[in-house]
Tab-separated table of C-alpha atoms in Angstrom:
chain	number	residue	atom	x	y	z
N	346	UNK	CA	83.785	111.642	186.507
N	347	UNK	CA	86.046	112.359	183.989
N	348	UNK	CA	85.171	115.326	181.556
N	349	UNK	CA	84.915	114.724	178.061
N	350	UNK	CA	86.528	117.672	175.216
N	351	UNK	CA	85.583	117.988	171.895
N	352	UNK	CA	88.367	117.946	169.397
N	353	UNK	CA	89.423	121.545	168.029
N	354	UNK	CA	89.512	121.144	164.165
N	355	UNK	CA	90.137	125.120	163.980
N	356	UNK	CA	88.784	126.779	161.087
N	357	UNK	CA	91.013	125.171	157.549
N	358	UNK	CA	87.612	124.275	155.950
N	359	UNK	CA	86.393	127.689	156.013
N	360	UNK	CA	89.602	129.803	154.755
N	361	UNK	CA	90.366	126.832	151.987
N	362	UNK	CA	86.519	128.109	150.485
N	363	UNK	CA	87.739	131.387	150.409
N	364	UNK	CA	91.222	130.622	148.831
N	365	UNK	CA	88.909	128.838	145.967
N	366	UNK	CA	86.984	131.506	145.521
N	367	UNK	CA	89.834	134.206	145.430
N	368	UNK	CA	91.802	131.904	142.745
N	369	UNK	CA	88.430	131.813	140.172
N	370	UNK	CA	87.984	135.629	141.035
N	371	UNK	CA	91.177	136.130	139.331
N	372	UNK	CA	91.382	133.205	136.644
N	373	UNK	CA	88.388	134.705	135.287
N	374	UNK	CA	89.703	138.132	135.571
N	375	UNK	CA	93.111	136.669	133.642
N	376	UNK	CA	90.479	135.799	130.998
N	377	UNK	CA	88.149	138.646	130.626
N	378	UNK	CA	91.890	140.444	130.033
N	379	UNK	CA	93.131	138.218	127.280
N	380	UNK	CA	89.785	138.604	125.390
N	381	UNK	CA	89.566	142.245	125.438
N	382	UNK	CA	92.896	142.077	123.593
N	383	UNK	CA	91.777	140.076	121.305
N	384	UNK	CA	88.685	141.335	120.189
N	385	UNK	CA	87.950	143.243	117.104
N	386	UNK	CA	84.433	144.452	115.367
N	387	UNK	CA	84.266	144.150	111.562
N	388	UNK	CA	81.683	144.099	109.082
N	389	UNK	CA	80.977	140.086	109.840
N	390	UNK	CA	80.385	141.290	113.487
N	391	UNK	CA	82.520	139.881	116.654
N	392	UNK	CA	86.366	138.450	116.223
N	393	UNK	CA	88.639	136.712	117.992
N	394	UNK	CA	91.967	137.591	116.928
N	395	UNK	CA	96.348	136.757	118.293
N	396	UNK	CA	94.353	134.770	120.635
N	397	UNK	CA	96.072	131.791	119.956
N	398	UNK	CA	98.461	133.234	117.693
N	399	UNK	CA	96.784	132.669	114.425
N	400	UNK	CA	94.916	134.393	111.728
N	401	UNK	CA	92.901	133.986	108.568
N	402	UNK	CA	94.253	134.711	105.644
N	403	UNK	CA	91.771	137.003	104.444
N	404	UNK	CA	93.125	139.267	107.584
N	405	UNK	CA	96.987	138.374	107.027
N	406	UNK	CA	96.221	139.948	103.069
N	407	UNK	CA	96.437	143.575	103.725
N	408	UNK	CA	94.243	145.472	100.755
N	409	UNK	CA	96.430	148.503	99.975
N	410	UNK	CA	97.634	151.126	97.449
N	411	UNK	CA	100.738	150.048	96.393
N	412	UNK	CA	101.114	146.306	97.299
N	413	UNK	CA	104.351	145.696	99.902
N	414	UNK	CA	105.366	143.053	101.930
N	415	UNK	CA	102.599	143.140	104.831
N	416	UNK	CA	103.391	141.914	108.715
N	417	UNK	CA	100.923	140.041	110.742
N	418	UNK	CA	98.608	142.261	112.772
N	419	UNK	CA	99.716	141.776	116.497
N	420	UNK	CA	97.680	141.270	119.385
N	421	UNK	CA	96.348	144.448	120.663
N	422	UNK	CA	98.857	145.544	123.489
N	423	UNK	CA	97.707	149.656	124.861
N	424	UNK	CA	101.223	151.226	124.814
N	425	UNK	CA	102.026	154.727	125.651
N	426	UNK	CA	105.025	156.070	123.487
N	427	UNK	CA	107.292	158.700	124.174
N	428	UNK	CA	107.196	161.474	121.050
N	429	UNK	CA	110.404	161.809	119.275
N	430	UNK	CA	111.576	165.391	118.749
N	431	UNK	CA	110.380	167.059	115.151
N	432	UNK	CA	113.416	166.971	113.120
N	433	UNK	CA	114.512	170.217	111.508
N	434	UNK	CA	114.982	170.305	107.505
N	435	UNK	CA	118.290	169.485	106.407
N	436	UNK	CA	118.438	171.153	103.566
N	437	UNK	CA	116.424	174.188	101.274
N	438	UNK	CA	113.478	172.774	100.061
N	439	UNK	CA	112.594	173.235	96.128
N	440	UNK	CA	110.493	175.998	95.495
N	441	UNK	CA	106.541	175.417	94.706
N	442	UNK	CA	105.789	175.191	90.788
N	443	UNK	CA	102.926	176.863	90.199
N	444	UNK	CA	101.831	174.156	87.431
N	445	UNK	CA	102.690	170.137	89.120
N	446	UNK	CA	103.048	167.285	85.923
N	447	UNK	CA	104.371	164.460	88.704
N	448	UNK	CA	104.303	160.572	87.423
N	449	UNK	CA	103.492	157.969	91.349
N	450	UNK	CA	106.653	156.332	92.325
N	451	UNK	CA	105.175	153.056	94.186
N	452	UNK	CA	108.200	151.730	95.495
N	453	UNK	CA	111.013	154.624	96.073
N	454	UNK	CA	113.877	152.037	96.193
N	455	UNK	CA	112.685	150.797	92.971
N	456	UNK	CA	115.800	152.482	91.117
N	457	UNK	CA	114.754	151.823	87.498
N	458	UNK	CA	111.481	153.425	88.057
N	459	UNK	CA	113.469	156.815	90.164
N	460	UNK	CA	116.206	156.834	86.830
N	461	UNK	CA	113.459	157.131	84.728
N	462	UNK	CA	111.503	159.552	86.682
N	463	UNK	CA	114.664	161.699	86.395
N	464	UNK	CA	114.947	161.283	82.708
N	465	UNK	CA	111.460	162.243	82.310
N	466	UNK	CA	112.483	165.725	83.889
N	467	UNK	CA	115.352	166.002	81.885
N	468	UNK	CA	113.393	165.763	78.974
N	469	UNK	CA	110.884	168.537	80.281
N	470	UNK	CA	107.779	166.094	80.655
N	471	UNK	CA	107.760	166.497	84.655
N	472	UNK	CA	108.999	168.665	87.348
N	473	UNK	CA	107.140	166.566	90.183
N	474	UNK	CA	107.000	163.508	91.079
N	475	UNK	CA	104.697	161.868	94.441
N	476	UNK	CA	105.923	159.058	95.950
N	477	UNK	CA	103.892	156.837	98.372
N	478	UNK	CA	105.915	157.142	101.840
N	479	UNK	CA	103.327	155.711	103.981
N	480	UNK	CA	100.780	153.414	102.438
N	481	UNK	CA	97.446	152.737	102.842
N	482	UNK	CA	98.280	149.056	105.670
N	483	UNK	CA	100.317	151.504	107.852
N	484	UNK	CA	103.912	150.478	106.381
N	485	UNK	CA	106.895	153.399	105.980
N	486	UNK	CA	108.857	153.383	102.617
N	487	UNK	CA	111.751	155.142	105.165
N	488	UNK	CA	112.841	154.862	108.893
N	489	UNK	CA	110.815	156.730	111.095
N	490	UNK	CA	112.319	157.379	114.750
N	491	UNK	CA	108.498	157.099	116.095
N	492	UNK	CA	108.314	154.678	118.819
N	493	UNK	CA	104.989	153.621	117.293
N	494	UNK	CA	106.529	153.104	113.998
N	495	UNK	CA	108.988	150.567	115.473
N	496	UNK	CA	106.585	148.973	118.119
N	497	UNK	CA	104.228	147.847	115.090
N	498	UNK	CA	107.505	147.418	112.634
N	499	UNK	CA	106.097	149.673	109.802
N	500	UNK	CA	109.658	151.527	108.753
N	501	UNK	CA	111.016	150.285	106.497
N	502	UNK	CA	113.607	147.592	105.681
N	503	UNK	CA	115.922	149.321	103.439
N	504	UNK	CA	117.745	152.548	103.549
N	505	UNK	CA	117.770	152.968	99.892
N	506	UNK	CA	115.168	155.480	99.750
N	507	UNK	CA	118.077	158.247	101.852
N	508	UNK	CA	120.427	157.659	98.050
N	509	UNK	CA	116.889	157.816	95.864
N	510	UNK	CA	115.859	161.166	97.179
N	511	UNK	CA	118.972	162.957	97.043
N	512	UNK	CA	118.971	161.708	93.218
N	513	UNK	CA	116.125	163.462	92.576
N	514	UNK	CA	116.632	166.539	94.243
N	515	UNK	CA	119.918	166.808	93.014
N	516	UNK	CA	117.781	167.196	89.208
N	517	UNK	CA	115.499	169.800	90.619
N	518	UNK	CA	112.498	167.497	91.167
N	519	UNK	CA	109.934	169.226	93.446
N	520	UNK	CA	108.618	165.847	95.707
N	521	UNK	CA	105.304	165.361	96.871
N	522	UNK	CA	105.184	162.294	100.000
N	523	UNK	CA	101.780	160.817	100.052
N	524	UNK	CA	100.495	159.259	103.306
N	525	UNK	CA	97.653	157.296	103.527
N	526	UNK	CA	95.945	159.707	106.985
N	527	UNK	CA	93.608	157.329	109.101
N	528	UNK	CA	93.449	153.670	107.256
N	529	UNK	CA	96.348	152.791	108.635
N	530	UNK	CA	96.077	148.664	109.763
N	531	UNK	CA	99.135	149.066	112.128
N	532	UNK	CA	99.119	151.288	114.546
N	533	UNK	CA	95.706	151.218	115.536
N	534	UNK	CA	95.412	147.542	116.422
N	535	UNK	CA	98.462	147.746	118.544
N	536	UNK	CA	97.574	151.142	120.188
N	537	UNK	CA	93.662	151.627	120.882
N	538	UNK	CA	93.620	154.942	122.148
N	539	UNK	CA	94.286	155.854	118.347
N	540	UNK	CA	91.805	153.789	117.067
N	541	UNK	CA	87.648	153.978	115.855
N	542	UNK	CA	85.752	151.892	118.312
N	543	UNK	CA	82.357	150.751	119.053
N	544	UNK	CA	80.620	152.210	121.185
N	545	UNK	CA	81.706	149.305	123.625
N	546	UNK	CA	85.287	149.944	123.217
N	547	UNK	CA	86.279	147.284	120.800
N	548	UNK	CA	88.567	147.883	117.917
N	549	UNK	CA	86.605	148.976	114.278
N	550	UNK	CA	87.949	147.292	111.014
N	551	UNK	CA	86.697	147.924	107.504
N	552	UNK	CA	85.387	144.953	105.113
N	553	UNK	CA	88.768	144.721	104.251
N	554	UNK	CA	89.886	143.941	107.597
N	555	UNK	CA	91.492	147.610	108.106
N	556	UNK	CA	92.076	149.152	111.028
N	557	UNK	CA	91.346	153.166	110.666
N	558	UNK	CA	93.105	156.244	113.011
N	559	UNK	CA	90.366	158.010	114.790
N	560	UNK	CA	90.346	161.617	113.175
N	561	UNK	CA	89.365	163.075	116.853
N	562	UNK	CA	92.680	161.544	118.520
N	563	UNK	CA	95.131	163.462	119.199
N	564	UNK	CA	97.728	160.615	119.679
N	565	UNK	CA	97.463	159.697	115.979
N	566	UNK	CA	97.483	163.666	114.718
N	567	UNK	CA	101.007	163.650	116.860
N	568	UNK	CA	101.750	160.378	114.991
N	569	UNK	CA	100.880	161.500	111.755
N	570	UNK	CA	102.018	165.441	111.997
N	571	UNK	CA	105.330	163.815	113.019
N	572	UNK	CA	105.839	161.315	110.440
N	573	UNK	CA	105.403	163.680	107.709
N	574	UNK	CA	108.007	166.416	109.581
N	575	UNK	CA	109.758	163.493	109.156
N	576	UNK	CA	109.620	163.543	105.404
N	577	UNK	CA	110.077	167.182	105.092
N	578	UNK	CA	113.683	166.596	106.981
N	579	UNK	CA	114.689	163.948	104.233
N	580	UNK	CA	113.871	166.596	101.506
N	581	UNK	CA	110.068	166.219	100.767
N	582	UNK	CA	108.650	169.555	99.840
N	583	UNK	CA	105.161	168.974	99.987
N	584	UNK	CA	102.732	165.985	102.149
N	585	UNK	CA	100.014	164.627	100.040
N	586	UNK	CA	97.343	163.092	102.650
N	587	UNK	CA	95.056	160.723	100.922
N	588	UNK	CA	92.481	158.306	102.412
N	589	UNK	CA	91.618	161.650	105.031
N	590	UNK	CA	88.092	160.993	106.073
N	591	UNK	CA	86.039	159.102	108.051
N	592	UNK	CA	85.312	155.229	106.996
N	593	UNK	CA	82.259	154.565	105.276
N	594	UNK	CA	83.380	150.779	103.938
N	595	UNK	CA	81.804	147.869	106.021
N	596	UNK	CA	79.488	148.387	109.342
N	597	UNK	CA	79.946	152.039	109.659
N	598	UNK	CA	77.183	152.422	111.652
N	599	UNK	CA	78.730	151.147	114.484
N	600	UNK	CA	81.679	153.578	114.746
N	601	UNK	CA	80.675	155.681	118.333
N	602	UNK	CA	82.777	159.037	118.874
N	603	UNK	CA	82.090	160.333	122.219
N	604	UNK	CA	83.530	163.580	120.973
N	605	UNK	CA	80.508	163.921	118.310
N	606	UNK	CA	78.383	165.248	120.895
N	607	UNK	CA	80.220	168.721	120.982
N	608	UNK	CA	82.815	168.503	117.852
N	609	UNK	CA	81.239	167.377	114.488
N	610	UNK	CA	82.824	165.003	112.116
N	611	UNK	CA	83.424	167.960	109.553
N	612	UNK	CA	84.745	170.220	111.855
N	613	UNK	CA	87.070	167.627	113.524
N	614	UNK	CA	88.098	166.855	109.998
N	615	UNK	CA	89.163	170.535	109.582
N	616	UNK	CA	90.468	171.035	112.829
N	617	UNK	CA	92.681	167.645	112.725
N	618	UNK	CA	93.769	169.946	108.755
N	619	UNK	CA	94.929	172.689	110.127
N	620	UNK	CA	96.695	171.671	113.131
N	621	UNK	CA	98.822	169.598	110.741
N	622	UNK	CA	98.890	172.087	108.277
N	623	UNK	CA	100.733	174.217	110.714
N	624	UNK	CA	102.975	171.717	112.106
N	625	UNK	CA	104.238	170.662	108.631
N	626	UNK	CA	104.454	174.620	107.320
N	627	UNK	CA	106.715	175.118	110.558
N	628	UNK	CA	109.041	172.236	109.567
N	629	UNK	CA	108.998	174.247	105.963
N	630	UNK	CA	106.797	171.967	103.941
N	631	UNK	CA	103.552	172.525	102.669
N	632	UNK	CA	100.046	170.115	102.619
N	633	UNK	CA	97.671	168.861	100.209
N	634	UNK	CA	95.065	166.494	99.948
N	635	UNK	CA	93.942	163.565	97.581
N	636	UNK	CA	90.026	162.663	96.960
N	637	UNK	CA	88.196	160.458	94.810
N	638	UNK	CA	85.973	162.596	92.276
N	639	UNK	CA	83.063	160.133	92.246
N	640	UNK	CA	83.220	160.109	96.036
N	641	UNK	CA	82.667	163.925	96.348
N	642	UNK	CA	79.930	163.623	93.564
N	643	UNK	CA	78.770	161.072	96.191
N	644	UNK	CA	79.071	157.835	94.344
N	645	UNK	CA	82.328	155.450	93.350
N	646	UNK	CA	83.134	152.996	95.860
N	647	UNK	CA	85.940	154.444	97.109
N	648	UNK	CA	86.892	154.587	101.046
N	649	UNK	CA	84.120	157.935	101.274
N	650	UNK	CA	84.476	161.141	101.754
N	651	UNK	CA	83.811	163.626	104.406
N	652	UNK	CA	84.406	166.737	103.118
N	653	UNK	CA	83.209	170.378	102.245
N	654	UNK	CA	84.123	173.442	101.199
N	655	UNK	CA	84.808	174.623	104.404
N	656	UNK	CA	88.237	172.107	104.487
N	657	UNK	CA	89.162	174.681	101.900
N	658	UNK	CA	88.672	177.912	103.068
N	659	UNK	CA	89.875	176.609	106.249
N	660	UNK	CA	93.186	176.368	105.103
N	661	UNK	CA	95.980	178.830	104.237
N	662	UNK	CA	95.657	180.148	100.841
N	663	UNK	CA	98.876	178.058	99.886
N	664	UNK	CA	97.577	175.169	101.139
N	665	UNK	CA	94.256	174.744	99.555
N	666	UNK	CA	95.976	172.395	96.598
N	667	UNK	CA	93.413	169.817	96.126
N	668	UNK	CA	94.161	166.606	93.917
N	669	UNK	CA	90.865	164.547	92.412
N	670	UNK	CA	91.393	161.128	91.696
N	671	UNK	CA	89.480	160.169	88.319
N	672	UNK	CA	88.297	156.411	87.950
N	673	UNK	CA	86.959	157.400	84.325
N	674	UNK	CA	89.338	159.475	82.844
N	675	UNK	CA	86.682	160.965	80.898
N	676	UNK	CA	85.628	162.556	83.664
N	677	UNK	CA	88.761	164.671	84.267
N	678	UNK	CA	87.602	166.314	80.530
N	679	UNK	CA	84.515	167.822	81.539
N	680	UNK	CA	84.766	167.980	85.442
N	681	UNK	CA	82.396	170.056	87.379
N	682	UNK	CA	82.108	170.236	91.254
N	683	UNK	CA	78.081	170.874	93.652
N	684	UNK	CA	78.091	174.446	95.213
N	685	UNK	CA	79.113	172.796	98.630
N	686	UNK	CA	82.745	173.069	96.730
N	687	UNK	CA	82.464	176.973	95.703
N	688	UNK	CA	85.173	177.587	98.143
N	689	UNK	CA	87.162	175.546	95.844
N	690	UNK	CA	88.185	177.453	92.744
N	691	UNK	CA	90.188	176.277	89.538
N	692	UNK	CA	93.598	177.162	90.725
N	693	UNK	CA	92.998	174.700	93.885
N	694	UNK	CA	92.330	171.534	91.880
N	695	UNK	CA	94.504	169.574	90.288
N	696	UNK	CA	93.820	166.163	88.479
N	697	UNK	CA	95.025	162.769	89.134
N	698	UNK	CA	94.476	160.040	86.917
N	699	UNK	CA	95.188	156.474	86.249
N	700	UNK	CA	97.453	154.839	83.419
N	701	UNK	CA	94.769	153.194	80.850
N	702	UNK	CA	97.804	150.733	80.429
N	703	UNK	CA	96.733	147.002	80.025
N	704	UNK	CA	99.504	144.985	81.736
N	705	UNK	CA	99.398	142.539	79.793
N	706	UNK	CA	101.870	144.266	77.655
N	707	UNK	CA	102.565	147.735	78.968
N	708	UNK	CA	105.426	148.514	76.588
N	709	UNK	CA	103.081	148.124	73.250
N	710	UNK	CA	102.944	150.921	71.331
N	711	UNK	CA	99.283	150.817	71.511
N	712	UNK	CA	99.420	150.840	75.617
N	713	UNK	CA	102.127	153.618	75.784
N	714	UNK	CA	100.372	155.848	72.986
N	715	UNK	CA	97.205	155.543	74.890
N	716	UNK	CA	99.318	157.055	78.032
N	717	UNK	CA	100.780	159.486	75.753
N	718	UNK	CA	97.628	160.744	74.489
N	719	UNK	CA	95.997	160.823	78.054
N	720	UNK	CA	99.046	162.876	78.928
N	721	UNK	CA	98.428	165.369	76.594
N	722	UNK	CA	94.651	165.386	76.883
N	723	UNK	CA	95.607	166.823	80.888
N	724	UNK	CA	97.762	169.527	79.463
N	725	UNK	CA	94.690	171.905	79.990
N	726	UNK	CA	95.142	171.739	83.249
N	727	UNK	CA	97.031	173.189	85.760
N	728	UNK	CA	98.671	169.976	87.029
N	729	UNK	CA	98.195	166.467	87.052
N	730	UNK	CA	99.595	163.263	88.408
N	731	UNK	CA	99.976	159.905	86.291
N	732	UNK	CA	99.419	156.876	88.398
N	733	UNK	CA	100.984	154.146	86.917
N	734	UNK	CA	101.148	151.214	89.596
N	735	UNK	CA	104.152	149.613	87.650
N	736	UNK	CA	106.194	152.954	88.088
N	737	UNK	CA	107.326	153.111	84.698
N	738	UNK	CA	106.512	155.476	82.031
N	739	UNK	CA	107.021	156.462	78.772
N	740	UNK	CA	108.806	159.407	77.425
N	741	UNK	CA	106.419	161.781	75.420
């Protein structure tokens, strides 16, 4: 009798269920990537953002101090840059006045507004004058040979500001860069190991849709520190860092800094101070530091404050310059600072204060003898800034 074989189907059925299984493994893991590049936290909770290549226009409006022309936030992309070399000064820098009257140049291309800076000096009102170099969305006002600078394009797209500075140190003009420190809404949504997370990794903005440096990074104080040797090379004498605290605007609460367990906020504050403050003092310049008034008196709504007296006395004696930012230029009159700011004395303080301009019509003599009288209202002091977000100013 004949034997009878089963067919041999061999084993296809079982190794196609395990090729399935192996493709959704990784589709899912392709997803799970995408979204954690694409996810930020802000004060409306949980966003979704470059995932398809589109954003809101509240997001795309950068809030800032100046305005300038803002660039899309990109899609979070974790990129490790190579640090450029520190460049060395290229010429003597201007020797410190011991009494600053500067006037805020927005916009240092802006020649009308650097001529009549310089005619101001000739004319004995000023011998300073602060210019915002990096502003408060993370853009340059020069060209910065940072590799994180050009992965997020922040330099600048003009090289007018080279012919602008040498103007005004060819009159004498001692110049103060400011930098907006940690909001910076650049850099940190492009690199996230210099960002403020959650405390499950994702990306921290502000109510405004800012992203902030993380003050315990070390990767931004290299970024930073670099950027303003930077400045000292082109002929800056002195860094102004404003916005230098921790954010308080928006869900704050959620911010998580595994370093908090062993470093404070205050003393990573002072520690991130005077690294920097010996990094720019070895490229020759010197640092000082901006705060709102009503923040350190613990109101305003300003971007908060995190500071002490012990950022002062922490610092060089040289370097202890702080400048207070007055919403109500009444205050500056009569200003008095807690005992948590005894370590600050009157020869550290100097006052910065808005234009009362209307701009509705800045050039009436009622608007520019309302500047003029402000002006001479500061003269008790030993130095003061003007802010005038048009650039222009009167001579007095």
């Amino acid at each position: 009798m004949a034997r009878r074989y089963k067919s041999y189907r061999g084993r296809g059925k079982k190794r196609g269920n395990i090729l399935i299984a192996v493709l959704c493994v990784l589709v899912l893991a392709g997803i799970i990537l995408v979204l954690s590049q694409s996810v930020v936290y802000t004060s409306e909770g949980l966003r979704f953002e470059g995932l398809f290549g589109k954003r809101s226009q509240a997001e795309s409006d950068s809030v800032g101090s100046p305005p300038a022309a803002q660039s899309a936030a990109p899609t979070l992309i974790i990129v490790s840059p190579t640090p450029s070399a520190t460049p060395v000064p290229s010429a003597p820098l201007t020797s410190t006045p011991d009494e600053i009257n500067a006037v805020y140049i927005p916009e240092i291309t802006d020649e009308a507004s650097v001529n009549g800076a310089v005619q101001l000096v000739k004319n004995n009102n000023i011998n300073a004058a602060v210019i915002d170099m990096k502003r408060d969305d993370g853009t340059l006002s020069f060209v910065s040979g940072r590799d994180e600078a050009a992965a997020v394009l922040a330099n600048s797209e003009s090289a007018a500001y080279e012919g602008m500075i040498k103007k005004l140190k060819a009159e004498g003009v001692y110049l103060i860069a400011r930098m907006s420190a940690f909001k910076d809404n650049l850099v940190p949504r492009k690199m996230q190991n210099y960002s403020v997370k959650t405390a499950n990794g994702v990306i921290w903005l502000d109510q405004e849709y800012q992203g902030w440096l993380n003050p315990y990074s070390e990767d931004a104080l290299d970024y930073l520190s670099a950027l303003a040797c930077e400045l000292i090379g082109l002929g800056f004498d002195e860094i102004m860092l404003d916005n230098f605290c921790f954010p308080t605007r928006g869900r704050p609460n959620l911010l998580y800094f595994p370093e908090e367990a062993e470093l404070t906020r205050e003393d990573a504050l002072n520690s991130f101070a005077a690294k920097f403050t010996q990094r720019v003092a070895a490229a020759g310049g010197k640092v000082s530091f901006r705060y709102s008034f009503e923040s350190l008196q613990g109101g305003g709504t300003g971007s908060g404050v995190n500071l002490s007296g012990s950022l002062a006395s922490s610092l060089p004696p040289a370097d202890r310059r702080i400048f207070l930012e007055f919403a109500d230029t009444g205050l500056a009159e009569n200003m008095t600072l807690g005992e948590e700011y005894s370590d600050l004395t009157d020869g550290d303080i100097f006052v910065s204060v808005h234009s009362p301009r209307k701009y509705d019509d800045p050039e009436s003599a009622e608007n520019t003898g309302m500047l003029i009288n402000l002006i001479k209202s500061l003269k008790s002091y030993k130095g003061y800034i003007i802010c005038d977000e048009s650039g222009y100013y009167p001579i007095w």
